[in-house]
Short mmCIF file of N, CA, C and O in Angstrom, two decimals:
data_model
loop_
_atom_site.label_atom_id
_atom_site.label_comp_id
_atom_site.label_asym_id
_atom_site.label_seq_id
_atom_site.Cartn_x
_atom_site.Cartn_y
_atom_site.Cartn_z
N UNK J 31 -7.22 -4.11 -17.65
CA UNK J 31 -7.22 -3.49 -16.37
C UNK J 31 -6.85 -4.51 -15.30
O UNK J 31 -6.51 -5.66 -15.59
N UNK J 32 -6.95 -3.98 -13.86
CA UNK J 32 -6.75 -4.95 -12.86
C UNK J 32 -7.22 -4.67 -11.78
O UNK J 32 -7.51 -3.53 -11.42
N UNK J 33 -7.37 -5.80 -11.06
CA UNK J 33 -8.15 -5.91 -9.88
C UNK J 33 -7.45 -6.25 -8.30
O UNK J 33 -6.46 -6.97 -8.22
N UNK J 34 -7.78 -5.94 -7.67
CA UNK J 34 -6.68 -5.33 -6.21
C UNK J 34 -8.06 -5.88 -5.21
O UNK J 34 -9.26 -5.62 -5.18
N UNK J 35 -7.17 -6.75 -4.48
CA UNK J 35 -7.94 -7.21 -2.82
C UNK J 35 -6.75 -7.18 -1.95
O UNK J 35 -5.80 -7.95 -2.05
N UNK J 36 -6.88 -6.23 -1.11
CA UNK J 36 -6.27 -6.35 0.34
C UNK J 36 -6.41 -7.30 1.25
O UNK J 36 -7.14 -8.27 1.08
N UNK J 37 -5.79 -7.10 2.19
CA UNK J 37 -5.92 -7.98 3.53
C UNK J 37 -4.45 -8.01 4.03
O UNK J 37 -3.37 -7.73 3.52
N UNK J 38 -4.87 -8.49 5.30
CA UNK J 38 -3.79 -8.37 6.68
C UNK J 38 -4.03 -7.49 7.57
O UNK J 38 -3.51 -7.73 8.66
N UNK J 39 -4.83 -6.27 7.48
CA UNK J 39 -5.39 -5.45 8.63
C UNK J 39 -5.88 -6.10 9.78
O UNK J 39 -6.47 -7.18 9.65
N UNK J 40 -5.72 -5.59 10.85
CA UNK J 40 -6.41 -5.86 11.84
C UNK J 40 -6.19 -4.68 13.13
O UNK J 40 -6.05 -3.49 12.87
N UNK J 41 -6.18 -5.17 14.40
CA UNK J 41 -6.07 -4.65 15.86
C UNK J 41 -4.67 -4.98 16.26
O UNK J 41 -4.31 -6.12 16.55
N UNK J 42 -3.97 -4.03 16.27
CA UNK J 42 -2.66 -4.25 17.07
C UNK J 42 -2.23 -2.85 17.61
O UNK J 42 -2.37 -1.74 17.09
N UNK J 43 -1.41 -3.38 19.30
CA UNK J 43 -1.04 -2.09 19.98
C UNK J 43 0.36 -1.57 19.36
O UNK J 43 1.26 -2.18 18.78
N UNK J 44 0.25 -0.59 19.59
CA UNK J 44 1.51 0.27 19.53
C UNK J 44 2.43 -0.12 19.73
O UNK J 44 2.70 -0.66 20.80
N UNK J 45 3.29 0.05 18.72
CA UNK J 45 5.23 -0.87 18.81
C UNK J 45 5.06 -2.31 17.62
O UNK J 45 5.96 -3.04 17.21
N UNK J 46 3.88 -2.36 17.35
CA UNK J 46 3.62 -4.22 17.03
C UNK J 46 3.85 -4.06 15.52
O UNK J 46 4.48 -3.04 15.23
N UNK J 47 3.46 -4.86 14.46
CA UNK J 47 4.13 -5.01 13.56
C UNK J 47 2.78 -5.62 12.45
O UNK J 47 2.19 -6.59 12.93
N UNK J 48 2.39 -5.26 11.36
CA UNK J 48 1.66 -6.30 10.75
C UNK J 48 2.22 -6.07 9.58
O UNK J 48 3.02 -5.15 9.42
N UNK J 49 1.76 -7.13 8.36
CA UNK J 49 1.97 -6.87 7.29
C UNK J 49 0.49 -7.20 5.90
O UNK J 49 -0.27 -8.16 5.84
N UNK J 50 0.55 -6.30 5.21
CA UNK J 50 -0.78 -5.82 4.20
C UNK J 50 -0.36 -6.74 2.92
O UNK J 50 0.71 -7.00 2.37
N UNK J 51 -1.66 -7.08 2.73
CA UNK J 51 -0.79 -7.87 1.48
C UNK J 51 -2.09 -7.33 0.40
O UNK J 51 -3.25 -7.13 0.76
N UNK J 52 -1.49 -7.13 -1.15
CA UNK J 52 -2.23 -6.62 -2.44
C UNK J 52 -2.50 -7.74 -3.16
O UNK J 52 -1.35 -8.09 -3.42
N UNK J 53 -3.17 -8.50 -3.63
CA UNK J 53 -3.27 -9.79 -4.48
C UNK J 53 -3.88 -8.88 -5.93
O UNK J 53 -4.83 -8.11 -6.04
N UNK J 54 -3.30 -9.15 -6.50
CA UNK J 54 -3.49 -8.38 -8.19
C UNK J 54 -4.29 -9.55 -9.08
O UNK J 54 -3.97 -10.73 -8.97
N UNK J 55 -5.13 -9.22 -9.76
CA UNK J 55 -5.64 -10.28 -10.90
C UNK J 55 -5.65 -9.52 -12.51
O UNK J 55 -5.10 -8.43 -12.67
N UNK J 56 -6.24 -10.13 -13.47
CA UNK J 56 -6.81 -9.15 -14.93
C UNK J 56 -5.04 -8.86 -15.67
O UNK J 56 -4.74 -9.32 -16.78
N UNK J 57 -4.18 -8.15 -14.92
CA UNK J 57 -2.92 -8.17 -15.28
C UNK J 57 -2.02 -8.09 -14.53
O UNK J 57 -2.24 -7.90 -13.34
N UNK J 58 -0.65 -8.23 -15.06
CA UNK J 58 0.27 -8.36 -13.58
C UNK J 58 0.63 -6.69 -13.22
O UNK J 58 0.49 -5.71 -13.95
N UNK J 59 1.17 -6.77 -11.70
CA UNK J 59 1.43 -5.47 -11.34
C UNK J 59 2.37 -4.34 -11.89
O UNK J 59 2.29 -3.16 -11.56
N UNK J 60 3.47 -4.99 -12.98
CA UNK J 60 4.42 -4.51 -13.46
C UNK J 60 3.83 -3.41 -14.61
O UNK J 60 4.65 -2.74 -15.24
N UNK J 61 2.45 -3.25 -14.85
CA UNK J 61 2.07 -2.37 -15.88
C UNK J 61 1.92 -1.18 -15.40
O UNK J 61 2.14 -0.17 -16.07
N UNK J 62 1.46 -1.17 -14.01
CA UNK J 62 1.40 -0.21 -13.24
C UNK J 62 2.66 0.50 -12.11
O UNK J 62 3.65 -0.12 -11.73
N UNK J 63 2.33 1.85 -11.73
CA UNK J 63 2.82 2.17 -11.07
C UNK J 63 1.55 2.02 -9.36
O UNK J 63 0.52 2.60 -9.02
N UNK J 64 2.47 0.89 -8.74
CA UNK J 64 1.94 0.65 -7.31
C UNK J 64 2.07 1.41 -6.29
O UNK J 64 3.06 2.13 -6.24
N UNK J 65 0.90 1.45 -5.00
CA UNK J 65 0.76 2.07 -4.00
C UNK J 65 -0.05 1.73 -3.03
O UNK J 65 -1.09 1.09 -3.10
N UNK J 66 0.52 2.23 -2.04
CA UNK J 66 -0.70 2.08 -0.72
C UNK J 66 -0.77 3.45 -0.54
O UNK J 66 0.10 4.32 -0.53
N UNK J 67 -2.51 3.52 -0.32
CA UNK J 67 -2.77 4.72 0.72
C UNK J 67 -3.62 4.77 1.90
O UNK J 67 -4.40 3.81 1.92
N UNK J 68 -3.74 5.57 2.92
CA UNK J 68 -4.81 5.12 3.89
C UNK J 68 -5.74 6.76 4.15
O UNK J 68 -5.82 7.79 3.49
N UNK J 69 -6.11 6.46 4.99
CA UNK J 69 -7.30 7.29 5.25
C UNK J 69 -7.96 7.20 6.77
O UNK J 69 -9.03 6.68 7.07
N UNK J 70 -7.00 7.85 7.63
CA UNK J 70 -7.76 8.05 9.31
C UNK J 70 -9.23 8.49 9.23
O UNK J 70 -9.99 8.48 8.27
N UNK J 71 -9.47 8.97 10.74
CA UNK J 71 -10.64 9.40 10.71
C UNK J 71 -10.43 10.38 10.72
O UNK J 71 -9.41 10.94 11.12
N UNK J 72 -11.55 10.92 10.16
CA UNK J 72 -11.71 12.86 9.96
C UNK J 72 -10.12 13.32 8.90
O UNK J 72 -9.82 14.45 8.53
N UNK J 73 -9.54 12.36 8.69
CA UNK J 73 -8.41 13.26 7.54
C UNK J 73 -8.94 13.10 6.17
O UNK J 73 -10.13 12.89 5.93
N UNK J 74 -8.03 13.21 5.29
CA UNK J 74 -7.48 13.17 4.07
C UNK J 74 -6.90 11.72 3.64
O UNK J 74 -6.34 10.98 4.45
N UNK J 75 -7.07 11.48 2.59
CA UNK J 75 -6.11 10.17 2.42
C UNK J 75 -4.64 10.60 1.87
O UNK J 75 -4.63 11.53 1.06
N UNK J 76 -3.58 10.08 2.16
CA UNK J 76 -2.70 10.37 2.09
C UNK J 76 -1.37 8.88 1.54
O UNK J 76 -1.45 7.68 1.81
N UNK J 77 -0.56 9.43 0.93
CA UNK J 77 0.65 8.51 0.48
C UNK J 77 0.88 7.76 1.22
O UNK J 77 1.24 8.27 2.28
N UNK J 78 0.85 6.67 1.24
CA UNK J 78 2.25 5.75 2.04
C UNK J 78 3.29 5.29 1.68
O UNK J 78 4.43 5.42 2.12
N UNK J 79 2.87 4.71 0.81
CA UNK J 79 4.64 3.78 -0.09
C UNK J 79 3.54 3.59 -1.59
O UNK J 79 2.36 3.24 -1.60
N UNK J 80 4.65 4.05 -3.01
CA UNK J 80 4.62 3.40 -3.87
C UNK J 80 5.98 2.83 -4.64
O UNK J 80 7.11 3.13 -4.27
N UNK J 81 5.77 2.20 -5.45
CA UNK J 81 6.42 1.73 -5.98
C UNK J 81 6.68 1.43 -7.62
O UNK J 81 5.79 0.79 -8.18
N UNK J 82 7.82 1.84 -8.41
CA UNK J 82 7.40 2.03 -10.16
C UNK J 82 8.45 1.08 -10.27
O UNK J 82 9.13 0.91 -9.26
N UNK J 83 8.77 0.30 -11.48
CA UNK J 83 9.70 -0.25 -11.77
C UNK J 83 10.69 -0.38 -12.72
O UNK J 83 11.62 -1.14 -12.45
N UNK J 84 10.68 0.36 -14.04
CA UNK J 84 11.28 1.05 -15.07
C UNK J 84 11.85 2.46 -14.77
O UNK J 84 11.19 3.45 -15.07
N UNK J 85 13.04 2.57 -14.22
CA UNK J 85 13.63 1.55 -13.08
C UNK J 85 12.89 1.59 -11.52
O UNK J 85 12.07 2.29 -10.94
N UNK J 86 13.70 0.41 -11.22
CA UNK J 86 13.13 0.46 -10.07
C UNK J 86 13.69 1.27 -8.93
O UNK J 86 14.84 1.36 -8.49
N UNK J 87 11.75 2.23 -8.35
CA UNK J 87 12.31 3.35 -7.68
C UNK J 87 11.02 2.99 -6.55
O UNK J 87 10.17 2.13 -6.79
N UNK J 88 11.03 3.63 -5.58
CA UNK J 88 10.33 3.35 -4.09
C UNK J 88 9.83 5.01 -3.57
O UNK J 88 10.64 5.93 -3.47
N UNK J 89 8.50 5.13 -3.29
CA UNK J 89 8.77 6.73 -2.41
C UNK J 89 7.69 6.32 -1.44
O UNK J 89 6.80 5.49 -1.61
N UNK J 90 7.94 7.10 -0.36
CA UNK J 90 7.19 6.68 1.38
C UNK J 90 6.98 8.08 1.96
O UNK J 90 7.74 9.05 1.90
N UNK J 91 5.78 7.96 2.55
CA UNK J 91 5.54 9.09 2.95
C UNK J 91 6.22 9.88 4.34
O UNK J 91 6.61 9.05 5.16
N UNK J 92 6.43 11.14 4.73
CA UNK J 92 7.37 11.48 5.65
C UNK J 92 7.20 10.29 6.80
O UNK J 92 7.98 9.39 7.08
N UNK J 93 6.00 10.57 7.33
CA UNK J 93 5.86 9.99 8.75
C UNK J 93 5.40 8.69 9.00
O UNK J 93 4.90 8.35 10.07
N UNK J 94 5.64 7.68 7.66
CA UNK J 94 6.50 6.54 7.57
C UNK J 94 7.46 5.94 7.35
O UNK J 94 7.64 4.77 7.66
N UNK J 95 8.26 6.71 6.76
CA UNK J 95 9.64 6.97 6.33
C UNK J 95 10.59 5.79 7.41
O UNK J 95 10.30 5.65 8.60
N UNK J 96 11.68 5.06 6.75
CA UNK J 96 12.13 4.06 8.13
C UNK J 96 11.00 2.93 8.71
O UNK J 96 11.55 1.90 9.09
N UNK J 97 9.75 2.94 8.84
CA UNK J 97 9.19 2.20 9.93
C UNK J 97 8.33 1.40 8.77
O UNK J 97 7.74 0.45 9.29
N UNK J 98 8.09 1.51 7.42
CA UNK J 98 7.01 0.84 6.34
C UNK J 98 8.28 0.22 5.61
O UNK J 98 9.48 0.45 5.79
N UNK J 99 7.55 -0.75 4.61
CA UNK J 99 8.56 -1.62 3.72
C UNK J 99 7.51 -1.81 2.75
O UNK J 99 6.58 -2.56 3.03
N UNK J 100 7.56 -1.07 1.39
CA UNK J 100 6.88 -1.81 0.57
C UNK J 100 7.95 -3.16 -0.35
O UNK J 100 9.12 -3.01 -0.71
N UNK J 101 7.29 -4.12 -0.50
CA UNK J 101 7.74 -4.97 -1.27
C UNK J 101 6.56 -5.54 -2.29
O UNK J 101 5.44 -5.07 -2.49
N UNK J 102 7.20 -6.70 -2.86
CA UNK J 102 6.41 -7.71 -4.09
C UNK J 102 7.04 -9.35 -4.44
O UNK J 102 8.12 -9.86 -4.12
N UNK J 103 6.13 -9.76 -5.06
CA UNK J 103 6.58 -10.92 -5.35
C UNK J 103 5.62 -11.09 -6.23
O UNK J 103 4.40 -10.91 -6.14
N UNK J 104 6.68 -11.69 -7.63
CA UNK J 104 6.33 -11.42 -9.00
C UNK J 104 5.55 -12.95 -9.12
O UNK J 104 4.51 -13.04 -9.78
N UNK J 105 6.07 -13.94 -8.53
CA UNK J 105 5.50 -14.86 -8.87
C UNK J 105 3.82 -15.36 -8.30
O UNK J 105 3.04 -16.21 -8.74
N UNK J 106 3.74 -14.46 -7.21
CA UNK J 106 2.18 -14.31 -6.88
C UNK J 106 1.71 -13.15 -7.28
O UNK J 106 0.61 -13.08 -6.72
N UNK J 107 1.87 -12.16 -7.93
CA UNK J 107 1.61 -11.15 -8.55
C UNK J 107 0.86 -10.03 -7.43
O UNK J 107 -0.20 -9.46 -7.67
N UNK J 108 1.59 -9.86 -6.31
CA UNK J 108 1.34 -9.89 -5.04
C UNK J 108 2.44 -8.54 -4.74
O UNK J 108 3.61 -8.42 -5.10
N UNK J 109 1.48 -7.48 -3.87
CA UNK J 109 2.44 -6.54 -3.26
C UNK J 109 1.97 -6.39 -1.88
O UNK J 109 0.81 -6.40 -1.46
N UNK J 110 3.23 -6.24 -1.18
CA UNK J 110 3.23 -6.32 0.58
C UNK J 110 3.03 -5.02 1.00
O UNK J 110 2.73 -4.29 0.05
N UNK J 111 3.08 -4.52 1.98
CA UNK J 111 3.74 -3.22 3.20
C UNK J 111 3.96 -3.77 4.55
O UNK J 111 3.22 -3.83 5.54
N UNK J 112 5.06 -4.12 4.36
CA UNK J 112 5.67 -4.24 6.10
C UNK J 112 5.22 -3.49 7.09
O UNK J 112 5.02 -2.47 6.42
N UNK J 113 4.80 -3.09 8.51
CA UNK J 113 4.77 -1.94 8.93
C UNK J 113 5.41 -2.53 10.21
O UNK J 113 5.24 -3.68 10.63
N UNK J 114 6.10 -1.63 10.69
CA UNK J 114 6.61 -2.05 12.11
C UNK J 114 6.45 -1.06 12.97
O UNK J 114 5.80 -0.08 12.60
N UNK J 115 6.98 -1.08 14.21
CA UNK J 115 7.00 0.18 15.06
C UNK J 115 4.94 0.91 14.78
O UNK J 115 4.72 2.07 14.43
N UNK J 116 4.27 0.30 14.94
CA UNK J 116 3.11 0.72 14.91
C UNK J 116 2.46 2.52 15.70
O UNK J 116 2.94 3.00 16.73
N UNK J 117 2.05 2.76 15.41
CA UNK J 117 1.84 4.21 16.08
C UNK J 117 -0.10 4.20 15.91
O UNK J 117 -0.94 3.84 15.08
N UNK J 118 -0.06 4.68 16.98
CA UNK J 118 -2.12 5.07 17.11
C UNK J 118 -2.32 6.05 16.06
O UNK J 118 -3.38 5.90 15.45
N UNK J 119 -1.44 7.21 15.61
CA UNK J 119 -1.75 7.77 14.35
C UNK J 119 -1.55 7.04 13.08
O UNK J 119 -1.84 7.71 12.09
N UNK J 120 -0.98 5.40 12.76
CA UNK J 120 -1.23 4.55 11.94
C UNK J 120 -2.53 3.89 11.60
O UNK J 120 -2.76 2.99 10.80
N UNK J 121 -3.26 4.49 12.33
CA UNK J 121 -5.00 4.06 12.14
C UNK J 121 -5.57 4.56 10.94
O UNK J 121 -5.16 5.65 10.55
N UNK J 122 -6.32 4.03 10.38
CA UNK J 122 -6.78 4.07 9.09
C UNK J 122 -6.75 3.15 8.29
O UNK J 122 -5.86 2.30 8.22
N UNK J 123 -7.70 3.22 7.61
CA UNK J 123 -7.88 2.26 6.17
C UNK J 123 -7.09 2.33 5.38
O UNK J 123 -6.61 3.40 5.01
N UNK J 124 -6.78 1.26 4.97
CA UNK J 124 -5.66 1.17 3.89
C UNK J 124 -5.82 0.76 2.62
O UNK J 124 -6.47 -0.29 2.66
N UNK J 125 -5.59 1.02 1.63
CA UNK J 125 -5.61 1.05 0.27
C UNK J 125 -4.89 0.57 -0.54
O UNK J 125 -3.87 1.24 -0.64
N UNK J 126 -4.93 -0.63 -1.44
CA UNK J 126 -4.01 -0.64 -2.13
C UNK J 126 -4.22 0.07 -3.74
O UNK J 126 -5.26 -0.32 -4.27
N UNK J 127 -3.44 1.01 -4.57
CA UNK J 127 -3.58 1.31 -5.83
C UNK J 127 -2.93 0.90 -6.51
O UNK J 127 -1.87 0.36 -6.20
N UNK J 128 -3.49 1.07 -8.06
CA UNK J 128 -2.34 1.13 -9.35
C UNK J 128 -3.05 2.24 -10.08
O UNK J 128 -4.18 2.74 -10.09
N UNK J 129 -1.66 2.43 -10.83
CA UNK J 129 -1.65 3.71 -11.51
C UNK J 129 -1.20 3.86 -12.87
O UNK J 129 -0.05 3.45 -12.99
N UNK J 130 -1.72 4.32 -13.95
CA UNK J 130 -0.96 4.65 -15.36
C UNK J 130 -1.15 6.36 -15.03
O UNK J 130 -1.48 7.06 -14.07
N UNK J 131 -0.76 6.53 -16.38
CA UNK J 131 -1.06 7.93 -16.74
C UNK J 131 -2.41 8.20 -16.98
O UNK J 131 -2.82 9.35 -16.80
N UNK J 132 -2.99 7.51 -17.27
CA UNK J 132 -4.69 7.62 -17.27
C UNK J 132 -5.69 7.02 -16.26
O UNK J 132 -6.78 7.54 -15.99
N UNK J 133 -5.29 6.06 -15.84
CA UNK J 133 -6.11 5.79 -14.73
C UNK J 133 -5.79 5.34 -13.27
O UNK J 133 -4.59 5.31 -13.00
N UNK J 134 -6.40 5.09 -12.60
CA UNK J 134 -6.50 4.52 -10.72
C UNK J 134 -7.61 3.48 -10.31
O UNK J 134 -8.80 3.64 -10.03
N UNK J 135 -6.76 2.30 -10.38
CA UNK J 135 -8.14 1.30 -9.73
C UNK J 135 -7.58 1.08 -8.69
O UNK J 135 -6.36 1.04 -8.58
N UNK J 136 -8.51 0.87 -7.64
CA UNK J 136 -8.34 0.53 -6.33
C UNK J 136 -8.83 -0.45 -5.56
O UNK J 136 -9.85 -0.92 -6.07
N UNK J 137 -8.46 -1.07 -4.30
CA UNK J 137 -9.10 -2.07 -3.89
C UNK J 137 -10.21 -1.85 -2.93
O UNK J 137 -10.56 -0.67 -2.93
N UNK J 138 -10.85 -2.57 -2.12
CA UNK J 138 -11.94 -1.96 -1.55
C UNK J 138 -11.23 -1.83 0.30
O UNK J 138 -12.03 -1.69 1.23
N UNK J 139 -10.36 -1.86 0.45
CA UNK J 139 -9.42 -1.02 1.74
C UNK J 139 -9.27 -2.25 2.72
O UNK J 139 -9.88 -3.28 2.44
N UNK J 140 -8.67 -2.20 3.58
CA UNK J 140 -8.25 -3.00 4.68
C UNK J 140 -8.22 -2.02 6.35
O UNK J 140 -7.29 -1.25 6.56
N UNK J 141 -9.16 -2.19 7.20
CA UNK J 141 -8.71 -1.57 8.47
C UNK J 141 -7.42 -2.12 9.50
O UNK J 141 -7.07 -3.18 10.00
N UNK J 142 -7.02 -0.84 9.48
CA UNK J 142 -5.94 -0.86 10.69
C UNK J 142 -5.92 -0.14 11.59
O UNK J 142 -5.68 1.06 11.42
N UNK J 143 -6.31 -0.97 13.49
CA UNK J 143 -6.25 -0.11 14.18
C UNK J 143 -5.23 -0.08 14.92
O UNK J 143 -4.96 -1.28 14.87
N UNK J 144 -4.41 0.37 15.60
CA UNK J 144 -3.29 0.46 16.50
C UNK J 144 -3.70 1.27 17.69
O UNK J 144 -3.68 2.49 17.79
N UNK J 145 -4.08 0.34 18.62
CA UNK J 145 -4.08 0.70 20.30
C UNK J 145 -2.75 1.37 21.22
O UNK J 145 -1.58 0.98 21.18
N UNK J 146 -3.36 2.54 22.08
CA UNK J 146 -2.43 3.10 22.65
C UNK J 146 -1.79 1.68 23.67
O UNK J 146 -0.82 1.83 24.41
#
């Protein structure tokens, strides 16, 4: 199995830019199919960017679509999300996952707030 710690969340206004980083341990990320998800207040958690690699394919959710970047780097066994163009409905906790056909481990989330 594997183990997922976030970080890079924080407080930033609207328009600004941060980036999330996934640090993977137990195995590398390539076994899995990767993801971020977050979770506002009072919603649902919802998609943001994952990522599979046999072959390599990318999907983002509508109303990040253009403004998120998921990436990786194999040699830190490490997955990013760019975010730019920040929006106050970008608030929420963020998540990093992996995925087989049988299971979902997750990390324990990262906050992101974005000021009007």
């Amino acid at each position: 199995q594997v183990q997922l710690a976030e970080s890079g969340g924080g407080l930033v206004q609207a328009g600004g830019s941060l980036r999330l980083s996934c640090a993977a341990s137990g195995r590398t990320f390539d076994s899995y199919v990767m993801g971020w998800f977050r979770q506002g207040p009072g919603k649902e958690r919802e998609l943001v960017a994952a990522k599979n690699w046999n072959p390599i394919t990318t999907n983002y959710g509508d109303s990040v679509r253009g403004r998120f970047t998921i990436s990786w780097d194999n040699a830190k066994n490490t997955v990013y999300l760019q975010m730019t163009n920040l929006k106050p409905e970008d608030t929420g906790v963020y998540y990093c996952g992996a995925h087989t056909r049988w299971d979902d481990f997750w990390g324990q989330g990262t906050q992101v707030t974005v000021s009007s």
